[in-house]
Amino acid sequence: MKNVIVISDGEARVDLNDPWQFGQEGEQVECSARVDEVATWLEHSASNRSHGVLIQKEEELELIAPYLANITMIALTFKDFKDGRAYSLAYLLRTRFHFKGDLRAVGDVMRDQLSLMRQCGFTSFVIKEGKDPFDALKGIKGLSVTYSGSVSNPAPLFKRVRRY
């Protein structure tokens, strides 16, 4: 079973039939929805919308910026739960680069992080191996109200509150 949670039409759900397969560097994976590391993707898949790209924290977004309109899915890696670089990359992809496709969190992704990841613009999550994705789904709800604006809800709370 794949531990994938996706958000579509504002609702989060576990996707047991997620088609994306991650290729290793130098490995040729033949499938309709393949995710390659940046170097491999630039070399072979830059013009193929069905292929996603995996961005490690040390890579610069400018490498793929010219191709963003042609990318269906970008996966950002969390090396461990203390690593916050992917949050920044997600925010930049959504705000500065205006990426509209699926933004996926992979790596050390746990329930407690999902609400913040969603606020930064992530739309799908590969839950850490050995963890229950249905339990992690509860983490998407997380904080029911955020005070500041975010990618998922740009208006700060004071602009969302209705005055009587």
XYZ file of N, CA, C and O in Angstrom:
656
model
N 0.840 -1.181 0.000
C 0.000 0.000 0.000
C 0.884 1.242 0.000
O 1.866 1.331 0.705
N 0.499 2.202 -0.821
C 1.200 3.479 -0.850
C 0.614 4.377 0.225
O -0.595 4.426 0.406
N 1.481 5.092 0.909
C 1.047 6.004 1.967
C 0.894 7.415 1.426
O 1.586 8.327 1.846
N -0.019 7.605 0.496
C -0.171 8.896 -0.160
C -1.494 9.541 0.238
O -2.546 8.915 0.174
N -1.391 10.802 0.657
C -2.571 11.619 0.920
C -2.584 12.726 -0.118
O -1.560 13.351 -0.374
N -3.744 12.948 -0.730
C -3.875 14.008 -1.727
C -4.995 14.958 -1.309
O -5.952 14.550 -0.655
N -4.842 16.213 -1.694
C -5.882 17.208 -1.465
C -6.430 17.598 -2.835
O -5.688 18.031 -3.702
N -7.711 17.399 -3.002
C -8.359 17.834 -4.247
C -9.700 18.457 -3.886
O -10.418 17.937 -3.029
N -9.995 19.571 -4.516
C -11.213 20.342 -4.239
C -11.344 20.671 -2.754
O -12.431 20.631 -2.194
N -10.203 20.934 -2.113
C -10.195 21.336 -0.712
C -10.340 20.208 0.290
O -10.277 20.428 1.490
N -10.532 18.986 -0.165
C -10.713 17.844 0.713
C -9.515 16.901 0.626
O -9.038 16.590 -0.462
N -9.058 16.429 1.779
C -7.933 15.493 1.831
C -8.457 14.065 1.886
O -9.469 13.783 2.523
N -7.739 13.168 1.181
C -8.109 11.748 1.195
C -6.871 10.901 0.952
O -5.882 11.373 0.376
N -6.919 9.658 1.387
C -5.838 8.707 1.116
C -6.045 8.171 -0.291
O -7.150 7.798 -0.667
N -4.980 8.151 -1.091
C -5.045 7.653 -2.464
C -4.276 6.337 -2.547
O -3.048 6.327 -2.570
N -5.004 5.239 -2.580
C -4.376 3.921 -2.622
C -3.914 3.543 -4.028
O -3.211 2.562 -4.213
N -4.302 4.330 -5.031
C -3.951 4.031 -6.420
C -3.080 5.114 -7.041
O -3.165 5.357 -8.240
N -2.270 5.766 -6.234
C -1.412 6.829 -6.743
C -0.479 6.280 -7.822
O 0.208 5.282 -7.603
N -0.437 6.904 -9.005
C 0.342 6.353 -10.120
C 1.831 6.707 -10.113
O 2.603 6.090 -10.847
N 2.250 7.691 -9.331
C 3.625 8.179 -9.414
C 4.632 7.168 -8.891
O 4.464 6.601 -7.823
N 5.703 6.977 -9.699
C 6.814 6.100 -9.308
C 8.099 6.902 -9.351
O 8.352 7.616 -10.326
N 8.899 6.760 -8.302
C 10.136 7.510 -8.196
C 11.288 6.708 -8.759
O 11.536 5.578 -8.346
N 11.999 7.311 -9.740
C 13.178 6.686 -10.320
C 14.424 7.112 -9.555
O 14.496 8.200 -9.011
N 15.397 6.237 -9.497
C 16.678 6.558 -8.884
C 17.593 7.145 -9.954
O 17.414 6.891 -11.137
N 18.592 7.917 -9.534
C 19.488 8.564 -10.486
C 20.127 7.516 -11.391
O 20.664 6.516 -10.938
N 20.019 7.734 -12.684
C 20.607 6.829 -13.675
C 19.725 5.643 -14.003
O 19.983 4.920 -14.939
N 18.669 5.406 -13.261
C 17.785 4.268 -13.477
C 16.671 4.656 -14.438
O 16.089 5.730 -14.322
N 16.378 3.823 -15.378
C 15.289 4.071 -16.311
C 14.047 3.329 -15.834
O 13.982 2.117 -15.854
N 13.065 4.058 -15.358
C 11.796 3.493 -14.913
C 10.775 3.788 -16.002
O 10.538 4.941 -16.330
N 10.195 2.739 -16.562
C 9.205 2.926 -17.615
C 7.805 2.883 -17.009
O 7.346 1.859 -16.549
N 7.162 4.023 -16.967
C 5.784 4.119 -16.508
C 5.228 5.445 -16.999
O 5.966 6.312 -17.438
N 3.929 5.596 -16.901
C 3.314 6.808 -17.431
C 3.461 8.003 -16.495
O 3.322 9.137 -16.933
N 3.736 7.769 -15.208
C 3.851 8.862 -14.241
C 5.119 8.665 -13.418
O 5.084 8.175 -12.297
N 6.232 9.032 -14.014
C 7.538 8.830 -13.380
C 8.031 10.142 -12.786
O 7.805 11.219 -13.338
N 8.737 10.046 -11.656
C 9.340 11.207 -11.014
C 10.853 11.007 -11.022
O 11.358 10.012 -10.514
N 11.562 11.966 -11.635
C 13.017 11.880 -11.737
C 13.682 13.006 -10.961
O 13.106 14.081 -10.779
N 14.920 12.762 -10.549
C 15.716 13.819 -9.944
C 15.983 14.886 -11.002
O 15.912 14.622 -12.200
N 16.300 16.089 -10.563
C 16.401 17.242 -11.463
C 17.330 16.989 -12.649
O 16.953 17.237 -13.794
N 18.538 16.493 -12.405
C 19.506 16.289 -13.496
C 18.957 15.332 -14.549
O 19.031 15.601 -15.752
N 18.389 14.216 -14.122
C 17.817 13.235 -15.046
C 16.615 13.824 -15.768
O 16.454 13.655 -16.976
N 15.784 14.553 -15.019
C 14.591 15.158 -15.615
C 14.969 16.176 -16.691
O 14.382 16.191 -17.764
N 15.949 17.027 -16.407
C 16.377 18.028 -17.393
C 16.941 17.367 -18.641
O 16.750 17.846 -19.753
N 17.627 16.260 -18.456
C 18.256 15.562 -19.576
C 17.240 14.819 -20.450
O 17.361 14.805 -21.665
N 16.221 14.231 -19.832
C 15.335 13.342 -20.588
C 13.874 13.758 -20.654
O 13.169 13.379 -21.582
N 13.379 14.487 -19.657
C 11.930 14.629 -19.524
C 11.412 16.055 -19.540
O 10.236 16.274 -19.307
N 12.262 17.030 -19.750
C 11.847 18.433 -19.599
C 10.620 18.790 -20.429
O 9.858 19.665 -20.052
N 10.408 18.114 -21.528
C 9.254 18.438 -22.364
C 8.074 17.493 -22.137
O 7.055 17.618 -22.788
N 8.214 16.560 -21.194
C 7.175 15.554 -20.975
C 6.378 15.869 -19.713
O 6.850 15.665 -18.611
N 5.145 16.351 -19.869
C 4.293 16.721 -18.727
C 3.969 15.551 -17.820
O 3.650 15.736 -16.657
N 3.985 14.344 -18.314
C 3.601 13.201 -17.490
C 4.690 12.826 -16.498
O 4.465 12.013 -15.619
N 5.864 13.415 -16.636
C 6.947 13.111 -15.709
C 7.070 14.224 -14.680
O 7.053 15.402 -15.013
N 7.189 13.810 -13.418
C 7.380 14.765 -12.346
C 8.860 14.953 -12.064
O 9.705 14.213 -12.557
N 9.163 15.949 -11.235
C 10.557 16.227 -10.898
C 10.711 16.239 -9.379
O 9.858 16.756 -8.656
N 11.791 15.624 -8.913
C 12.121 15.542 -7.496
C 13.199 16.559 -7.178
O 14.275 16.525 -7.785
N 12.912 17.457 -6.251
C 13.874 18.487 -5.886
C 14.413 18.219 -4.493
O 13.636 18.099 -3.535
N 15.738 18.116 -4.414
C 16.405 17.981 -3.119
C 16.621 19.379 -2.563
O 16.610 20.361 -3.299
N 16.871 19.491 -1.280
C 16.968 20.815 -0.648
C 18.122 21.660 -1.170
O 18.065 22.876 -1.131
N 19.168 21.045 -1.704
C 20.328 21.812 -2.146
C 20.205 22.323 -3.586
O 21.053 23.064 -4.057
N 19.142 21.972 -4.278
C 18.980 22.378 -5.664
C 18.254 23.719 -5.776
O 17.391 24.039 -4.964
N 18.597 24.451 -6.782
C 18.013 25.775 -7.005
C 16.783 25.667 -7.914
O 16.808 24.972 -8.927
N 15.738 26.360 -7.544
C 14.499 26.330 -8.321
C 14.666 26.924 -9.713
O 13.924 26.591 -10.628
N 15.635 27.811 -9.873
C 15.851 28.447 -11.170
C 16.173 27.432 -12.269
O 15.968 27.700 -13.446
N 16.673 26.239 -11.879
C 16.979 25.203 -12.870
C 15.726 24.747 -13.620
O 15.777 24.451 -14.808
N 14.610 24.683 -12.913
C 13.376 24.205 -13.545
C 12.379 25.319 -13.840
O 11.347 25.073 -14.456
N 12.678 26.537 -13.417
C 11.743 27.663 -13.588
C 11.222 27.822 -15.017
O 10.021 28.038 -15.209
N 12.065 27.685 -16.058
C 11.541 27.864 -17.419
C 10.536 26.790 -17.840
O 9.812 26.971 -18.806
N 10.485 25.681 -17.109
C 9.643 24.546 -17.490
C 8.409 24.386 -16.607
O 7.632 23.449 -16.795
N 8.213 25.258 -15.633
C 7.152 25.054 -14.646
C 5.765 24.888 -15.259
O 4.949 24.121 -14.756
N 5.483 25.574 -16.339
C 4.171 25.438 -16.981
C 3.966 24.042 -17.552
O 2.825 23.622 -17.777
N 5.054 23.304 -17.777
C 4.971 21.960 -18.351
C 5.118 20.848 -17.324
O 5.177 19.687 -17.701
N 5.170 21.180 -16.057
C 5.375 20.168 -15.022
C 4.055 19.891 -14.316
O 3.384 20.808 -13.859
N 3.684 18.635 -14.238
C 2.454 18.229 -13.582
C 2.643 18.098 -12.074
O 1.770 18.456 -11.310
N 3.811 17.564 -11.644
C 4.039 17.311 -10.233
C 5.494 17.588 -9.869
O 6.404 17.202 -10.592
N 5.685 18.271 -8.739
C 7.015 18.486 -8.168
C 7.008 17.888 -6.776
O 6.114 18.166 -5.968
N 7.995 17.047 -6.498
C 8.161 16.453 -5.176
C 9.325 17.151 -4.477
O 10.394 17.328 -5.064
N 9.098 17.569 -3.248
C 10.139 18.202 -2.435
C 10.491 17.267 -1.286
O 9.600 16.739 -0.613
N 11.788 17.074 -1.065
C 12.267 16.102 -0.095
C 12.507 16.711 1.281
O 13.172 17.729 1.411
N 11.966 16.040 2.291
C 12.282 16.333 3.692
C 13.249 15.240 4.155
O 12.854 14.101 4.326
N 14.528 15.607 4.319
C 15.535 14.611 4.725
C 15.240 14.076 6.125
O 15.408 12.903 6.386
N 14.870 14.971 7.053
C 14.394 14.566 8.374
C 13.426 15.627 8.877
O 13.291 16.692 8.290
N 12.724 15.328 9.963
C 11.648 16.214 10.400
C 12.121 17.599 10.830
O 11.323 18.526 10.886
N 13.410 17.761 11.101
C 13.943 19.072 11.500
C 14.314 19.937 10.297
O 14.638 21.100 10.448
N 14.273 19.370 9.108
C 14.684 20.064 7.890
C 13.543 20.927 7.362
O 12.506 20.413 6.957
N 13.715 22.242 7.350
C 12.643 23.134 6.933
C 12.795 23.722 5.547
O 11.949 24.490 5.107
N 13.845 23.381 4.829
C 14.088 23.986 3.512
C 12.945 23.724 2.530
O 12.566 24.600 1.760
N 12.357 22.543 2.573
C 11.275 22.224 1.628
C 10.041 23.097 1.860
O 9.302 23.386 0.918
N 9.816 23.547 3.088
C 8.719 24.486 3.343
C 8.951 25.778 2.549
O 8.045 26.299 1.913
N 10.181 26.276 2.614
C 10.522 27.507 1.890
C 10.413 27.317 0.391
O 9.905 28.188 -0.321
N 10.903 26.183 -0.107
C 10.824 25.909 -1.541
C 9.367 25.830 -2.000
O 9.014 26.351 -3.063
N 8.518 25.187 -1.212
C 7.094 25.091 -1.560
C 6.465 26.480 -1.619
O 5.752 26.811 -2.573
N 6.754 27.297 -0.629
C 6.204 28.649 -0.594
C 6.662 29.454 -1.815
O 5.863 30.125 -2.459
N 7.939 29.347 -2.149
C 8.467 30.060 -3.318
C 7.839 29.563 -4.615
O 7.509 30.360 -5.498
N 7.694 28.247 -4.749
C 7.084 27.698 -5.955
C 5.668 28.228 -6.150
O 5.262 28.543 -7.267
N 4.919 28.337 -5.086
C 3.532 28.800 -5.183
C 3.420 30.312 -5.347
O 2.586 30.789 -6.115
N 4.251 31.086 -4.643
C 4.090 32.542 -4.648
C 4.934 33.245 -5.700
O 4.420 34.031 -6.478
N 6.212 32.986 -5.739
C 7.100 33.684 -6.672
C 7.050 33.082 -8.070
O 7.048 33.795 -9.070
N 7.021 31.739 -8.142
C 7.070 31.071 -9.448
C 5.686 30.688 -9.968
O 5.553 30.200 -11.073
N 4.647 30.839 -9.176
C 3.252 30.603 -9.559
C 3.014 29.192 -10.099
O 2.258 29.002 -11.055
N 3.643 28.201 -9.472
C 3.455 26.805 -9.874
C 2.044 26.362 -9.506
O 1.594 26.522 -8.384
N 1.321 25.794 -10.470
C -0.077 25.410 -10.284
C -0.298 23.910 -10.144
O -1.401 23.474 -9.819
N 0.723 23.105 -10.404
C 0.559 21.651 -10.369
C 0.574 21.080 -8.962
O 0.520 21.794 -7.967
N 0.659 19.759 -8.902
C 0.709 19.043 -7.635
C 2.071 19.254 -6.987
O 3.105 19.076 -7.628
N 2.076 19.646 -5.735
C 3.312 19.839 -4.972
C 3.299 18.795 -3.866
O 2.430 18.817 -2.986
N 4.241 17.851 -3.932
C 4.230 16.672 -3.063
C 5.378 16.679 -2.063
O 6.529 16.897 -2.426
N 5.052 16.405 -0.805
C 6.054 16.256 0.254
C 6.446 14.787 0.335
O 5.584 13.917 0.463
N 7.752 14.506 0.255
C 8.256 13.138 0.353
C 9.405 13.098 1.353
O 9.994 14.114 1.688
N 9.721 11.901 1.811
C 10.822 11.744 2.760
C 10.293 11.536 4.157
O 9.381 10.742 4.384
N 10.839 12.269 5.109
C 10.464 12.133 6.510
C 9.225 12.994 6.792
O 9.292 14.029 7.443
N 8.086 12.550 6.273
C 6.826 13.290 6.372
C 5.945 12.604 7.410
O 5.630 11.427 7.284
N 5.561 13.367 8.448
C 4.760 12.806 9.532
C 3.502 13.625 9.768
O 3.402 14.777 9.340
N 2.569 13.031 10.460
C 1.249 13.618 10.718
C 1.330 15.040 11.270
O 0.584 15.910 10.844
N 2.206 15.279 12.223
C 2.269 16.588 12.889
C 2.653 17.725 11.946
O 2.400 18.886 12.256
N 3.250 17.420 10.817
C 3.714 18.439 9.883
C 2.695 18.798 8.807
O 2.832 19.821 8.140
N 1.699 17.975 8.609
C 0.830 18.097 7.441
C 0.070 19.412 7.365
O -0.077 19.985 6.288
N -0.418 19.900 8.485
C -1.168 21.155 8.466
C -0.291 22.314 7.991
O -0.700 23.115 7.151
N 0.924 22.409 8.511
C 1.839 23.469 8.090
C 2.261 23.282 6.629
O 2.352 24.242 5.876
N 2.495 22.037 6.226
C 2.845 21.773 4.829
C 1.740 22.252 3.902
O 2.003 22.857 2.866
N 0.502 21.993 4.288
C -0.641 22.440 3.477
C -0.658 23.963 3.373
O -0.903 24.515 2.306
N -0.394 24.653 4.478
C -0.374 26.113 4.463
C 0.718 26.654 3.550
O 0.586 27.742 2.997
N 1.804 25.902 3.380
C 2.911 26.334 2.520
C 2.664 26.007 1.048
O 3.449 26.395 0.192
N 1.596 25.272 0.749
C 1.254 25.016 -0.640
C 1.317 23.570 -1.091
O 1.041 23.278 -2.253
N 1.666 22.643 -0.208
C 1.695 21.231 -0.603
C 0.276 20.735 -0.841
O -0.656 21.110 -0.137
N 0.127 19.879 -1.862
C -1.183 19.324 -2.186
C -1.214 17.807 -2.115
O -2.279 17.204 -2.275
N -0.071 17.182 -1.887
C -0.042 15.739 -1.655
C 1.163 15.405 -0.777
O 2.136 16.165 -0.712
N 1.060 14.260 -0.108
C 2.044 13.896 0.903
C 2.275 12.394 0.862
O 1.315 11.628 0.840
N 3.540 11.986 0.850
C 3.874 10.575 0.981
C 4.280 10.392 2.436
O 5.326 10.872 2.863
N 3.417 9.724 3.198
C 3.629 9.549 4.629
C 4.769 8.557 4.862
O 4.903 7.566 4.144
N 5.546 8.833 5.886
C 6.707 8.015 6.243
C 6.333 6.532 6.323
O 5.275 6.170 6.831
N 7.199 5.700 5.783
C 7.014 4.248 5.782
C 6.722 3.747 7.198
O 7.345 4.158 8.158
N 5.740 2.860 7.308
C 5.392 2.284 8.602
C 4.333 3.069 9.359
O 3.865 2.628 10.408
N 3.952 4.232 8.857
C 2.916 5.038 9.504
C 1.591 4.853 8.770
O 1.564 4.624 7.558
N 0.509 4.946 9.488
C -0.821 4.750 8.930
C -1.298 6.026 8.236
O -1.473 7.056 8.890
N -1.516 5.989 6.925
C -1.951 7.201 6.225
C -3.342 7.670 6.658
O -3.641 8.857 6.627
N -4.192 6.734 7.101
C -5.526 7.131 7.539
C -5.457 7.880 8.869
O -6.216 8.810 9.102
N -4.514 7.507 9.726
C -4.294 8.248 10.960
C -3.666 9.607 10.639
O -4.042 10.631 11.213
N -2.719 9.616 9.720
C -2.051 10.868 9.338
C -3.033 11.854 8.708
O -2.856 13.061 8.816
N -4.061 11.338 8.065
C -5.075 12.185 7.448
C -5.676 13.170 8.459
O -6.011 14.299 8.113
N -5.733 12.763 9.716
C -6.242 13.637 10.776
C -5.338 14.856 10.963
O -5.796 15.905 11.406
N -4.061 14.740 10.623
C -3.121 15.843 10.753
C -3.368 16.959 9.757
O -2.926 18.086 9.967
N -4.035 16.661 8.674
C -4.359 17.687 7.675
C -5.287 18.724 8.296
O -5.186 19.912 8.036
N -6.204 18.260 9.125
C -7.129 19.189 9.779
C -6.344 20.144 10.669
O -6.569 21.336 10.649
N -5.381 19.594 11.416
C -4.462 20.381 12.237
C -5.121 21.544 12.922
O -6.089 21.383 13.658
N -4.611 22.692 12.657
C -5.169 23.915 13.224
C -6.374 24.316 12.390
O -6.277 24.464 11.180
N -7.497 24.501 13.053
C -8.698 24.853 12.306
C -8.678 26.321 11.869
O -9.301 26.688 10.899
N -7.938 27.161 12.597
C -7.859 28.578 12.260
C -6.404 29.018 12.356
O -5.710 28.703 13.312
N -5.943 29.706 11.335
C -4.597 30.282 11.381
C -4.740 31.799 11.415
O -5.656 32.353 10.821
N -3.853 32.440 12.132
C -3.929 33.894 12.275
C -3.357 34.626 11.068
O -3.901 35.597 10.604
N -2.230 34.142 10.584
C -1.584 34.828 9.473
C -2.044 34.241 8.147
O -2.615 33.162 8.089
N -1.760 34.951 7.085
C -2.068 34.450 5.757
C -1.099 33.342 5.377
O -0.012 33.222 5.931
N -1.494 32.520 4.433
C -0.646 31.436 3.957
C -0.946 31.201 2.480
O -1.828 31.844 1.915
N -0.250 30.269 1.887
C -0.515 29.940 0.486
C -1.937 29.395 0.343
O -2.669 29.747 -0.570
N -2.343 28.536 1.277
C -3.669 27.930 1.176
C -4.799 28.885 1.547
O -5.933 28.694 1.141
N -4.507 29.928 2.338
C -5.505 30.927 2.719
C -4.798 32.268 2.875
O -4.372 32.629 3.965
N -4.638 33.026 1.789
C -3.809 34.230 1.792
C -4.269 35.354 2.723
O -3.460 36.138 3.182
N -5.541 35.435 3.017
C -6.018 36.539 3.861
C -5.725 36.258 5.330
O -6.003 35.166 5.824
N -5.177 37.237 6.058
C -4.980 37.057 7.496
C -6.334 36.997 8.211
O -7.357 37.418 7.663
N -6.339 36.484 9.423
C -7.583 36.264 10.146
C -8.438 37.521 10.259
O -9.648 37.473 10.064
N -7.817 38.666 10.536
C -8.622 39.875 10.722
C -9.389 40.269 9.458
O -10.410 40.937 9.527
N -8.929 39.817 8.294
C -9.670 40.098 7.060
C -10.709 39.019 6.764
O -11.584 39.216 5.933
N -10.589 37.871 7.442
C -11.547 36.795 7.238
C -12.718 36.879 8.213
O -13.777 36.335 7.957
N -12.521 37.543 9.344
C -13.547 37.630 10.366
C -14.631 38.599 9.925
O -14.343 39.722 9.510
N -15.809 38.154 10.019
C -16.954 38.986 9.627
C -17.345 39.871 10.797
O -17.547 39.408 11.906
N -17.460 41.146 10.547
C -17.829 42.087 11.610
C -19.334 42.363 11.537
O -19.884 42.592 10.475
N -19.937 42.402 12.696
C -21.389 42.631 12.769
C -21.689 44.016 13.224
O -21.032 44.676 13.864
